[in-house]
mmCIF file of C-alpha atoms in Angstrom:
data_model
loop_
_atom_site.group_PDB
_atom_site.id
_atom_site.type_symbol
_atom_site.label_atom_id
_atom_site.label_comp_id
_atom_site.label_asym_id
_atom_site.label_seq_id
_atom_site.Cartn_x
_atom_site.Cartn_y
_atom_site.Cartn_z
ATOM 1 C CA MET R 5 -19.070 12.111 12.377
ATOM 2 C CA SER R 6 -18.431 10.234 15.466
ATOM 3 C CA GLU R 7 -14.897 9.917 16.643
ATOM 4 C CA ASP R 8 -15.118 5.996 15.621
ATOM 5 C CA ASP R 9 -16.170 7.292 12.386
ATOM 6 C CA LEU R 10 -12.788 8.810 11.781
ATOM 7 C CA ALA R 11 -10.342 6.496 13.449
ATOM 8 C CA GLY R 12 -9.849 4.264 10.088
ATOM 9 C CA ILE R 13 -7.737 7.589 8.610
ATOM 10 C CA VAL R 14 -4.942 6.954 10.198
ATOM 11 C CA SER R 15 -5.117 3.956 12.461
ATOM 12 C CA VAL R 16 -3.558 0.683 12.096
ATOM 13 C CA ALA R 17 -6.405 -2.040 11.881
ATOM 14 C CA PRO R 18 -6.468 -3.944 14.857
ATOM 15 C CA PRO R 19 -8.097 -7.611 14.856
ATOM 16 C CA ALA R 20 -11.532 -8.093 14.158
ATOM 17 C CA ARG R 21 -13.302 -8.122 17.644
ATOM 18 C CA ARG R 22 -14.533 -11.894 18.988
ATOM 19 C CA GLY R 23 -17.226 -12.886 17.625
ATOM 20 C CA ALA R 24 -17.671 -10.272 14.458
ATOM 21 C CA ARG R 25 -18.519 -11.542 11.120
ATOM 22 C CA VAL R 26 -15.448 -11.325 8.971
ATOM 23 C CA PHE R 27 -15.438 -9.781 6.327
ATOM 24 C CA THR R 28 -13.832 -11.909 2.877
ATOM 25 C CA GLU R 29 -12.525 -9.152 0.494
ATOM 26 C CA LYS R 30 -11.677 -12.139 -1.983
ATOM 27 C CA THR R 31 -15.093 -12.358 -3.127
ATOM 28 C CA PHE R 32 -14.531 -8.763 -5.042
ATOM 29 C CA TYR R 33 -11.089 -9.788 -6.219
ATOM 30 C CA LEU R 34 -12.249 -12.989 -7.640
ATOM 31 C CA GLU R 35 -14.696 -11.016 -9.888
ATOM 32 C CA GLU R 36 -12.421 -8.866 -10.824
ATOM 33 C CA PHE R 37 -10.018 -11.870 -11.934
ATOM 34 C CA TYR R 38 -12.665 -13.972 -13.589
ATOM 35 C CA GLY R 39 -12.143 -14.949 -17.422
ATOM 36 C CA LYS R 40 -8.535 -13.370 -17.016
ATOM 37 C CA SER R 41 -5.117 -14.522 -17.410
ATOM 38 C CA LEU R 42 -2.202 -13.860 -14.469
ATOM 39 C CA LEU R 43 0.970 -14.889 -14.708
ATOM 40 C CA PHE R 44 3.367 -15.624 -11.840
ATOM 41 C CA ALA R 45 7.431 -15.546 -12.003
ATOM 42 C CA LEU R 46 9.144 -16.854 -9.181
ATOM 43 C CA ILE R 47 12.360 -15.006 -9.603
ATOM 44 C CA PRO R 48 15.495 -16.817 -8.528
ATOM 45 C CA PRO R 49 16.326 -17.791 -5.866
ATOM 46 C CA ALA R 50 12.590 -18.000 -5.166
ATOM 47 C CA GLY R 51 11.395 -21.550 -5.474
ATOM 48 C CA GLN R 52 14.277 -23.063 -3.855
ATOM 49 C CA ARG R 53 12.686 -23.730 -0.977
ATOM 50 C CA ILE R 54 9.704 -25.983 -0.425
ATOM 51 C CA GLY R 55 7.583 -23.096 1.326
ATOM 52 C CA ASP R 56 8.129 -21.143 -1.335
ATOM 53 C CA PHE R 57 4.799 -22.241 -2.864
ATOM 54 C CA ASP R 58 2.744 -22.608 -0.045
ATOM 55 C CA SER R 59 0.711 -19.399 -0.638
ATOM 56 C CA LEU R 60 1.205 -19.810 -4.475
ATOM 57 C CA LEU R 61 -0.620 -23.356 -4.745
ATOM 58 C CA GLN R 62 -2.996 -21.682 -1.954
ATOM 59 C CA THR R 63 -3.719 -18.813 -4.850
ATOM 60 C CA LEU R 64 -3.416 -21.183 -7.855
ATOM 61 C CA ARG R 65 -6.414 -23.508 -6.565
ATOM 62 C CA GLU R 66 -8.582 -20.253 -5.535
ATOM 63 C CA LEU R 67 -8.061 -19.211 -9.260
ATOM 64 C CA ARG R 68 -8.502 -22.414 -11.419
ATOM 65 C CA ARG R 69 -11.733 -22.666 -9.166
ATOM 66 C CA ASN R 70 -12.716 -18.944 -10.524
ATOM 67 C CA GLN R 71 -11.721 -19.784 -14.173
ATOM 68 C CA THR R 72 -8.511 -17.510 -13.734
ATOM 69 C CA ARG R 73 -6.142 -18.622 -16.557
ATOM 70 C CA CYS R 74 -2.544 -19.522 -14.439
ATOM 71 C CA ILE R 75 0.716 -19.270 -15.927
ATOM 72 C CA VAL R 76 3.867 -19.618 -13.458
ATOM 73 C CA ILE R 77 7.251 -19.692 -14.800
ATOM 74 C CA VAL R 78 10.215 -20.675 -12.784
ATOM 75 C CA ALA R 79 13.960 -21.555 -13.033
ATOM 76 C CA PRO R 80 14.734 -25.395 -13.836
ATOM 77 C CA SER R 81 16.260 -25.821 -10.537
ATOM 78 C CA ALA R 82 12.937 -24.971 -9.167
ATOM 79 C CA LEU R 83 10.421 -26.850 -11.888
ATOM 80 C CA PRO R 84 10.974 -30.151 -9.963
ATOM 81 C CA LYS R 85 9.686 -28.620 -6.484
ATOM 82 C CA LEU R 86 7.058 -26.927 -8.158
ATOM 83 C CA MET R 87 5.490 -29.943 -9.990
ATOM 84 C CA ARG R 88 5.804 -32.298 -6.772
ATOM 85 C CA ARG R 89 3.638 -29.062 -4.608
ATOM 86 C CA LEU R 90 1.353 -28.791 -7.348
ATOM 87 C CA GLY R 91 0.277 -32.308 -7.245
ATOM 88 C CA ARG R 92 -3.096 -33.043 -9.252
ATOM 89 C CA LEU R 93 -3.163 -29.110 -9.770
ATOM 90 C CA ALA R 94 0.263 -29.758 -12.082
ATOM 91 C CA PRO R 95 -0.580 -30.105 -15.683
ATOM 92 C CA LYS R 96 0.160 -33.509 -17.639
ATOM 93 C CA GLU R 97 2.035 -32.511 -20.722
ATOM 94 C CA PRO R 98 6.173 -31.312 -20.402
ATOM 95 C CA PRO R 99 6.283 -27.799 -19.228
ATOM 96 C CA PRO R 100 7.855 -26.231 -22.152
ATOM 97 C CA VAL R 101 11.550 -24.877 -21.798
ATOM 98 C CA PHE R 102 12.618 -21.355 -23.561
ATOM 99 C CA ASN R 103 16.010 -19.694 -23.893
ATOM 100 C CA PRO R 104 15.319 -15.970 -23.309
ATOM 101 C CA SER R 105 18.764 -15.012 -24.982
ATOM 102 C CA GLU R 106 16.565 -16.120 -28.386
ATOM 103 C CA GLY R 107 14.519 -13.310 -27.832
ATOM 104 C CA LEU R 108 17.716 -11.064 -28.834
ATOM 105 C CA ARG R 109 17.871 -12.726 -32.306
ATOM 106 C CA SER R 110 14.098 -13.323 -33.355
ATOM 107 C CA ARG R 111 10.681 -11.829 -32.904
ATOM 108 C CA PRO R 112 8.432 -11.943 -32.231
ATOM 109 C CA TYR R 113 9.441 -13.555 -28.625
ATOM 110 C CA PRO R 114 7.678 -16.110 -27.578
ATOM 111 C CA PRO R 115 7.419 -17.114 -31.398
ATOM 112 C CA ASP R 116 3.338 -17.548 -32.222
ATOM 113 C CA THR R 117 4.183 -21.495 -31.840
ATOM 114 C CA ALA R 118 4.732 -21.279 -28.296
ATOM 115 C CA VAL R 119 2.166 -19.049 -27.723
ATOM 116 C CA ALA R 120 -0.322 -20.899 -29.672
ATOM 117 C CA GLU R 121 0.774 -23.659 -27.339
ATOM 118 C CA ILE R 122 0.232 -22.092 -24.247
ATOM 119 C CA TRP R 123 -3.267 -20.854 -25.594
ATOM 120 C CA GLU R 124 -3.935 -24.508 -25.965
ATOM 121 C CA ARG R 125 -3.164 -25.585 -22.520
ATOM 122 C CA LEU R 126 -5.006 -22.817 -20.923
ATOM 123 C CA ARG R 127 -8.244 -23.612 -23.094
ATOM 124 C CA ALA R 128 -8.059 -27.384 -21.937
ATOM 125 C CA GLY R 129 -8.304 -25.495 -18.471
ATOM 126 C CA SER R 130 -4.494 -26.570 -17.387
ATOM 127 C CA ILE R 131 -2.063 -24.746 -15.209
ATOM 128 C CA VAL R 132 0.389 -23.949 -17.163
ATOM 129 C CA VAL R 133 3.874 -23.757 -16.102
ATOM 130 C CA ALA R 134 7.276 -22.854 -18.114
ATOM 131 C CA SER R 135 10.813 -22.913 -17.265
ATOM 132 C CA MET R 136 14.018 -21.329 -18.668
ATOM 133 C CA SER R 137 16.863 -23.500 -20.126
ATOM 134 C CA ARG R 138 19.180 -21.950 -17.574
ATOM 135 C CA ASP R 139 19.220 -20.760 -13.829
ATOM 136 C CA ASP R 140 19.541 -16.853 -14.035
ATOM 137 C CA ALA R 141 17.312 -14.556 -12.008
ATOM 138 C CA ASP R 142 17.820 -11.735 -14.920
ATOM 139 C CA ASP R 143 17.205 -14.075 -17.364
ATOM 140 C CA LEU R 144 14.313 -14.901 -15.478
ATOM 141 C CA THR R 145 13.097 -11.290 -14.965
ATOM 142 C CA VAL R 146 13.703 -10.532 -18.789
ATOM 143 C CA PHE R 147 11.633 -13.387 -19.736
ATOM 144 C CA ALA R 148 8.692 -12.972 -17.435
ATOM 145 C CA ARG R 149 8.181 -9.353 -18.986
ATOM 146 C CA GLU R 150 8.700 -10.759 -22.216
ATOM 147 C CA LEU R 151 5.953 -13.685 -21.632
ATOM 148 C CA ALA R 152 3.665 -11.104 -19.975
ATOM 149 C CA SER R 153 4.313 -8.515 -22.904
ATOM 150 C CA ARG R 154 3.598 -11.191 -25.669
ATOM 151 C CA LEU R 155 0.337 -12.407 -24.013
ATOM 152 C CA ARG R 156 -1.097 -9.165 -22.849
ATOM 153 C CA VAL R 157 -1.587 -10.894 -19.418
ATOM 154 C CA PHE R 158 -3.937 -8.863 -17.110
ATOM 155 C CA LYS R 159 -1.812 -8.981 -14.072
ATOM 156 C CA LEU R 160 2.203 -9.641 -14.029
ATOM 157 C CA LEU R 161 3.406 -10.861 -10.528
ATOM 158 C CA MET R 162 6.893 -10.771 -9.809
ATOM 159 C CA LEU R 163 7.744 -13.238 -6.698
ATOM 160 C CA ASP R 164 10.759 -11.987 -5.304
ATOM 161 C CA ARG R 165 11.713 -12.750 -1.489
ATOM 162 C CA ALA R 166 12.738 -9.010 -0.951
ATOM 163 C CA GLY R 167 8.951 -8.343 -1.379
ATOM 164 C CA GLY R 168 7.356 -4.939 -2.037
ATOM 165 C CA LEU R 169 9.684 -1.427 -2.537
ATOM 166 C CA LEU R 170 10.010 0.300 0.561
ATOM 167 C CA GLY R 171 10.055 4.037 0.383
ATOM 168 C CA ARG R 172 12.754 6.392 2.033
ATOM 169 C CA ASN R 173 11.011 6.506 5.162
ATOM 170 C CA GLY R 174 11.310 2.530 5.274
ATOM 171 C CA GLU R 175 7.479 2.110 5.190
ATOM 172 C CA ARG R 176 6.402 -0.171 2.028
ATOM 173 C CA LEU R 177 5.127 1.841 -1.012
ATOM 174 C CA SER R 178 1.770 0.183 -1.956
ATOM 175 C CA PHE R 179 1.122 1.522 -5.239
ATOM 176 C CA VAL R 180 3.689 3.196 -7.753
ATOM 177 C CA GLU R 181 2.189 4.831 -10.758
ATOM 178 C CA GLN R 182 4.131 3.912 -14.058
ATOM 179 C CA LYS R 183 5.152 7.748 -14.308
ATOM 180 C CA ARG R 184 7.208 7.622 -10.844
ATOM 181 C CA ILE R 185 9.194 4.712 -11.816
ATOM 182 C CA GLY R 186 11.628 6.042 -13.617
ATOM 183 C CA ARG R 187 12.460 8.665 -10.523
ATOM 184 C CA MET R 188 12.813 5.540 -8.194
ATOM 185 C CA LEU R 189 14.899 3.413 -9.751
ATOM 186 C CA ARG R 190 17.828 6.453 -8.457
ATOM 187 C CA ASP R 191 16.989 4.894 -4.889
ATOM 188 C CA ILE R 192 17.555 1.666 -5.879
ATOM 189 C CA ARG R 193 20.625 0.177 -5.065
ATOM 190 C CA SER R 194 20.669 -3.632 -5.919
ATOM 191 C CA PRO R 195 20.828 -4.282 -9.287
ATOM 192 C CA ALA R 196 18.321 -7.203 -9.241
ATOM 193 C CA ARG R 197 15.610 -5.248 -7.849
ATOM 194 C CA ARG R 198 16.450 -2.205 -10.531
ATOM 195 C CA ALA R 199 15.960 -5.216 -13.316
ATOM 196 C CA ILE R 200 12.889 -5.861 -11.645
ATOM 197 C CA VAL R 201 11.180 -2.585 -11.839
ATOM 198 C CA ARG R 202 12.684 -1.977 -14.965
ATOM 199 C CA ALA R 203 10.652 -4.738 -16.157
ATOM 200 C CA ALA R 204 7.580 -3.816 -14.289
ATOM 201 C CA LEU R 205 7.810 -0.359 -16.494
ATOM 202 C CA ALA R 206 8.616 -2.287 -19.687
ATOM 203 C CA ALA R 207 6.008 -4.505 -19.359
ATOM 204 C CA LEU R 208 3.233 -1.525 -18.546
ATOM 205 C CA ASP R 209 4.789 0.264 -21.841
ATOM 206 C CA ASP R 210 3.852 -2.974 -23.794
ATOM 207 C CA GLY R 211 0.174 -2.885 -22.448
ATOM 208 C CA VAL R 212 0.251 -5.653 -19.315
ATOM 209 C CA GLY R 213 -2.384 -4.526 -16.910
ATOM 210 C CA SER R 214 -0.757 -4.156 -13.778
ATOM 211 C CA VAL R 215 2.360 -5.550 -12.296
ATOM 212 C CA ASN R 216 2.691 -6.522 -8.690
ATOM 213 C CA LEU R 217 6.041 -6.820 -6.574
ATOM 214 C CA VAL R 218 5.717 -9.644 -3.807
ATOM 215 C CA ALA R 219 7.521 -11.897 -1.686
ATOM 216 C CA PRO R 220 6.294 -15.890 -2.795
ATOM 217 C CA ARG R 221 4.896 -16.290 1.015
ATOM 218 C CA ASP R 222 2.602 -12.977 0.237
ATOM 219 C CA VAL R 223 1.194 -14.015 -2.876
ATOM 220 C CA TYR R 224 -2.379 -15.067 -1.552
ATOM 221 C CA GLU R 225 -2.729 -11.926 0.813
ATOM 222 C CA GLU R 226 -1.989 -9.734 -2.166
ATOM 223 C CA LEU R 227 -4.059 -11.121 -4.524
ATOM 224 C CA PHE R 228 -7.006 -11.561 -2.255
ATOM 225 C CA SER R 229 -6.879 -8.841 0.922
ATOM 226 C CA PHE R 230 -7.152 -5.025 0.755
ATOM 227 C CA ILE R 231 -4.313 -4.920 3.115
ATOM 228 C CA GLY R 232 -1.954 -5.874 0.479
ATOM 229 C CA ALA R 233 1.393 -7.084 1.205
ATOM 230 C CA GLY R 234 3.257 -5.892 -1.799
ATOM 231 C CA THR R 235 3.645 -2.981 -4.769
ATOM 232 C CA LEU R 236 1.464 -2.820 -7.492
ATOM 233 C CA PHE R 237 2.662 -0.900 -10.594
ATOM 234 C CA THR R 238 -0.227 0.796 -12.758
ATOM 235 C CA GLU R 239 -0.018 2.672 -15.737
ATOM 236 C CA LEU R 240 -3.226 4.410 -14.899
ATOM 237 C CA GLN R 241 -3.480 7.495 -12.831
ATOM 238 C CA TYR R 242 -2.963 7.129 -9.632
ATOM 239 C CA GLY R 243 -6.735 7.216 -7.878
ATOM 240 C CA PHE R 244 -9.645 9.101 -8.160
ATOM 241 C CA VAL R 245 -12.809 10.117 -6.474
ATOM 242 C CA ARG R 246 -16.641 9.898 -7.588
ATOM 243 C CA PRO R 247 -19.861 9.278 -6.108
ATOM 244 C CA VAL R 248 -20.412 5.419 -5.823
ATOM 245 C CA SER R 249 -23.086 4.085 -8.136
ATOM 246 C CA ILE R 250 -25.719 1.446 -6.871
ATOM 247 C CA ASP R 251 -23.723 -1.226 -8.483
ATOM 248 C CA ASP R 252 -20.722 -0.148 -5.770
ATOM 249 C CA PHE R 253 -23.358 -0.296 -2.690
ATOM 250 C CA GLU R 254 -22.771 -3.826 -1.981
ATOM 251 C CA GLU R 255 -18.993 -3.351 -1.908
ATOM 252 C CA VAL R 256 -19.278 0.036 0.083
ATOM 253 C CA GLU R 257 -21.436 -2.136 2.813
ATOM 254 C CA ALA R 258 -18.423 -4.527 2.805
ATOM 255 C CA LEU R 259 -16.355 -1.950 4.146
ATOM 256 C CA ILE R 260 -18.684 -0.458 6.285
ATOM 257 C CA VAL R 261 -19.195 -3.523 7.843
ATOM 258 C CA ARG R 262 -15.354 -4.574 7.874
ATOM 259 C CA GLY R 263 -14.509 -0.609 9.498
ATOM 260 C CA GLN R 264 -17.282 -1.411 12.406
ATOM 261 C CA ASN R 265 -15.804 -5.262 12.824
ATOM 262 C CA GLU R 266 -12.307 -3.388 13.810
ATOM 263 C CA GLY R 267 -13.529 -0.752 15.834
ATOM 264 C CA PHE R 268 -12.906 1.875 13.415
ATOM 265 C CA LEU R 269 -16.551 3.088 12.409
ATOM 266 C CA LEU R 270 -19.515 3.222 14.507
ATOM 267 C CA PRO R 271 -22.002 -0.020 14.441
ATOM 268 C CA ARG R 272 -24.865 0.766 12.511
ATOM 269 C CA SER R 273 -27.791 -1.638 11.157
ATOM 270 C CA PRO R 274 -28.134 -2.438 7.707
ATOM 271 C CA ASP R 275 -31.191 0.109 7.502
ATOM 272 C CA GLN R 276 -29.036 3.066 8.659
ATOM 273 C CA ILE R 277 -25.906 1.795 6.427
ATOM 274 C CA ALA R 278 -28.545 2.236 3.947
ATOM 275 C CA GLN R 279 -29.341 6.116 4.624
ATOM 276 C CA ILE R 280 -25.720 7.103 4.326
ATOM 277 C CA LEU R 281 -25.152 5.152 0.625
ATOM 278 C CA PRO R 282 -26.754 7.256 -1.628
ATOM 279 C CA SER R 283 -24.806 10.322 -0.537
ATOM 280 C CA CYS R 284 -21.299 7.995 -0.371
ATOM 281 C CA PHE R 285 -18.148 8.847 -2.383
ATOM 282 C CA GLY R 286 -15.393 6.346 -3.476
ATOM 283 C CA TYR R 287 -11.330 6.588 -3.813
ATOM 284 C CA ARG R 288 -10.498 4.085 -6.751
ATOM 285 C CA ILE R 289 -7.149 3.010 -7.570
ATOM 286 C CA GLY R 290 -6.967 2.469 -11.302
ATOM 287 C CA ASP R 291 -9.468 -0.630 -11.940
ATOM 288 C CA GLU R 292 -8.890 -2.080 -8.977
ATOM 289 C CA HIS R 293 -11.307 -1.867 -5.836
ATOM 290 C CA LEU R 294 -12.062 1.330 -3.393
ATOM 291 C CA ALA R 295 -9.144 2.348 -1.288
ATOM 292 C CA GLY R 296 -11.853 4.317 0.985
ATOM 293 C CA ILE R 297 -14.828 5.726 1.023
ATOM 294 C CA CYS R 298 -17.093 8.915 3.090
ATOM 295 C CA SER R 299 -20.495 9.925 3.071
ATOM 296 C CA LEU R 300 -22.019 13.678 3.622
ATOM 297 C CA LEU R 301 -25.081 13.043 5.710
ATOM 298 C CA THR R 302 -27.423 15.933 5.354
ATOM 299 C CA GLU R 303 -30.858 14.892 5.898
ATOM 300 C CA PRO R 304 -31.147 14.957 9.746
ATOM 301 C CA TYR R 305 -29.335 18.734 9.429
ATOM 302 C CA ARG R 306 -31.676 20.269 6.346
ATOM 303 C CA ARG R 307 -32.986 23.100 8.445
ATOM 304 C CA GLU R 308 -29.617 24.304 9.065
ATOM 305 C CA ARG R 309 -28.556 23.611 5.647
ATOM 306 C CA ALA R 310 -25.727 21.845 7.014
ATOM 307 C CA GLY R 311 -23.836 18.329 6.528
ATOM 308 C CA GLU R 312 -21.693 15.784 8.489
ATOM 309 C CA ILE R 313 -18.814 13.546 7.211
ATOM 310 C CA THR R 314 -19.152 10.332 7.973
ATOM 311 C CA ALA R 315 -18.469 7.102 7.874
ATOM 312 C CA MET R 316 -15.093 7.757 6.687
ATOM 313 C CA TYR R 317 -13.112 4.359 6.269
ATOM 314 C CA THR R 318 -9.530 4.123 4.434
ATOM 315 C CA LEU R 319 -8.071 0.885 3.915
ATOM 316 C CA THR R 320 -5.414 0.051 6.097
ATOM 317 C CA ARG R 321 -2.947 -0.479 2.889
ATOM 318 C CA PHE R 322 -3.912 2.903 1.999
ATOM 319 C CA GLN R 323 -3.451 4.922 4.892
ATOM 320 C CA GLY R 324 -0.975 7.560 4.237
ATOM 321 C CA GLU R 325 -1.235 7.709 0.253
ATOM 322 C CA GLY R 326 -3.558 11.181 0.704
ATOM 323 C CA VAL R 327 -6.859 8.922 0.403
ATOM 324 C CA ALA R 328 -8.739 10.757 3.346
ATOM 325 C CA ALA R 329 -7.313 14.177 2.410
ATOM 326 C CA VAL R 330 -8.879 13.377 -1.269
ATOM 327 C CA LEU R 331 -12.270 12.434 -0.279
ATOM 328 C CA VAL R 332 -12.832 15.501 2.564
ATOM 329 C CA ARG R 333 -11.796 17.959 -0.358
ATOM 330 C CA GLU R 334 -14.448 16.052 -2.712
ATOM 331 C CA ILE R 335 -16.809 16.009 0.003
ATOM 332 C CA LEU R 336 -16.278 19.857 0.467
ATOM 333 C CA LYS R 337 -16.657 20.089 -3.453
ATOM 334 C CA GLU R 338 -20.030 18.285 -3.345
ATOM 335 C CA ALA R 339 -21.472 20.667 -0.216
ATOM 336 C CA ARG R 340 -20.792 23.569 -1.643
ATOM 337 C CA ALA R 341 -22.747 22.525 -4.813
ATOM 338 C CA ARG R 342 -25.834 21.510 -2.593
ATOM 339 C CA ARG R 343 -25.215 25.240 -1.366
ATOM 340 C CA LEU R 344 -24.688 24.184 2.209
ATOM 341 C CA LYS R 345 -23.663 26.562 4.446
ATOM 342 C CA TYR R 346 -21.053 24.394 6.782
ATOM 343 C CA VAL R 347 -20.098 20.823 7.131
ATOM 344 C CA PHE R 348 -18.559 19.411 10.078
ATOM 345 C CA ALA R 349 -16.876 16.455 12.019
ATOM 346 C CA CYS R 350 -16.269 15.217 15.504
ATOM 347 C CA THR R 351 -13.825 12.978 17.065
ATOM 348 C CA SER R 352 -11.898 12.068 20.042
ATOM 349 C CA GLU R 353 -8.839 11.085 18.158
ATOM 350 C CA GLU R 354 -5.819 14.137 18.618
ATOM 351 C CA ARG R 355 -4.137 12.966 15.315
ATOM 352 C CA VAL R 356 -7.538 12.842 13.400
ATOM 353 C CA ALA R 357 -8.083 16.679 14.790
ATOM 354 C CA GLY R 358 -4.730 17.589 13.315
ATOM 355 C CA PHE R 359 -5.841 15.829 10.210
ATOM 356 C CA PHE R 360 -8.879 18.298 10.040
ATOM 357 C CA ALA R 361 -6.657 21.290 11.423
ATOM 358 C CA ARG R 362 -4.343 20.936 8.053
ATOM 359 C CA LEU R 363 -7.401 20.917 5.849
ATOM 360 C CA GLY R 364 -8.562 24.364 7.098
ATOM 361 C CA PHE R 365 -11.271 23.235 9.796
ATOM 362 C CA ASP R 366 -11.939 25.267 12.814
ATOM 363 C CA ARG R 367 -12.063 24.096 15.854
ATOM 364 C CA VAL R 368 -15.590 24.607 17.373
ATOM 365 C CA GLY R 369 -17.685 23.843 20.049
ATOM 366 C CA ALA R 370 -20.738 21.579 20.381
ATOM 367 C CA GLU R 371 -23.361 25.150 20.305
ATOM 368 C CA ASP R 372 -21.977 25.975 16.740
ATOM 369 C CA VAL R 373 -23.253 22.650 14.892
ATOM 370 C CA SER R 374 -26.756 21.578 14.371
ATOM 371 C CA PRO R 375 -28.499 20.875 17.291
ATOM 372 C CA ALA R 376 -30.107 17.600 15.487
ATOM 373 C CA LYS R 377 -26.676 16.103 16.000
ATOM 374 C CA TRP R 378 -26.848 15.964 19.783
ATOM 375 C CA ARG R 379 -30.278 14.801 19.569
ATOM 376 C CA GLY R 380 -30.002 11.299 21.980
ATOM 377 C CA TYR R 381 -26.271 11.665 22.111
ATOM 378 C CA ASP R 382 -24.490 11.047 25.476
ATOM 379 C CA PRO R 383 -23.688 14.123 27.299
ATOM 380 C CA SER R 384 -20.460 12.668 28.491
ATOM 381 C CA ARG R 385 -19.474 11.906 25.560
ATOM 382 C CA ILE R 386 -19.819 15.198 23.828
ATOM 383 C CA GLU R 387 -17.392 16.719 26.819
ATOM 384 C CA HIS R 388 -14.347 14.721 25.305
ATOM 385 C CA LEU R 389 -15.098 15.520 21.208
ATOM 386 C CA LEU R 390 -13.063 17.645 19.353
ATOM 387 C CA ILE R 391 -15.220 19.370 16.886
ATOM 388 C CA PHE R 392 -14.570 21.048 13.464
ATOM 389 C CA ARG R 393 -16.478 22.770 11.033
ATOM 390 C CA SER R 394 -15.996 24.058 7.448
ATOM 391 C CA THR R 395 -17.774 27.402 6.966
ATOM 392 C CA LEU R 396 -18.871 27.374 3.026
ATOM 393 C CA ASP R 397 -20.801 30.620 2.641
#
């Protein structure tokens, strides 16, 4: 594996090189959201500033063109601002107004008549906007959960100015499994934030597909980029590794091109990329898209029964989440199944070297791996490589 092929597992992505083809992850997410229903809830004071709607408006335009059903709920004081910003996207009918306190006295809530009305508007192709009888952040949080649960929407997005959750180290938590939410509540001091996280947990319990907590200004990036900008709550297992299928090849190719454009991966031609796809593994988060990829290259080293870890790339959003380690362990399992004698990887990064050392790889010299690796390789580069090997026999 080249030093470039490993940089992406520990580094923060630099801007794409000038002139490089820009990869748009939005395509994959639009495919995922096609024909689905998404509910956006602006938690007060979100919606009080006109700028709170900029990213949301951009998002709604994309989703409407994609035939994704969208429901937006806001506090009554923010409703006029939202309707003005929506312009031609604004629904023609007056937005329905709900009184969440009625939910304590009447079940199901919202009632069947309200759900039927929402569906009629969605079926007509409208973006549905709804509000409440009074301005109250806690009420809107509860109502967002009630409505999302009643409709069993594909995704609930809680738009809160504080954005996603932070861990104890101050870094953003990109993903939180349902089973971890209870433990996390003890570390959240703000009552309003605790209410939001409890609502996310309840929504997942009620069958909502997933919940995102994100700042209003970042909702477009959260929905349409692999990097993300908030916290995603999911019911499903955190993630899993499996060999990619031929239907995944397009997505894997796109990730490799992205890694190349960012300077993380060794430049390869389309034909060269095609050669590493059949033995590529992908790490997925629930039903979301790939969080990382890694390939086991064996064809050049067949005589020695060796394999090289190559094309490893972990998306920025998932770095620090253990994705790279899980991928390498799965590669080692596959290598044993193929009865290989050893696998190896090369890097010039000290941090990456530490990563392989922690996984039990041994530091070796160039002479300890297949000579086929060095055919056509610049000798001056070999001197700067840190080479690691895991013996499997």
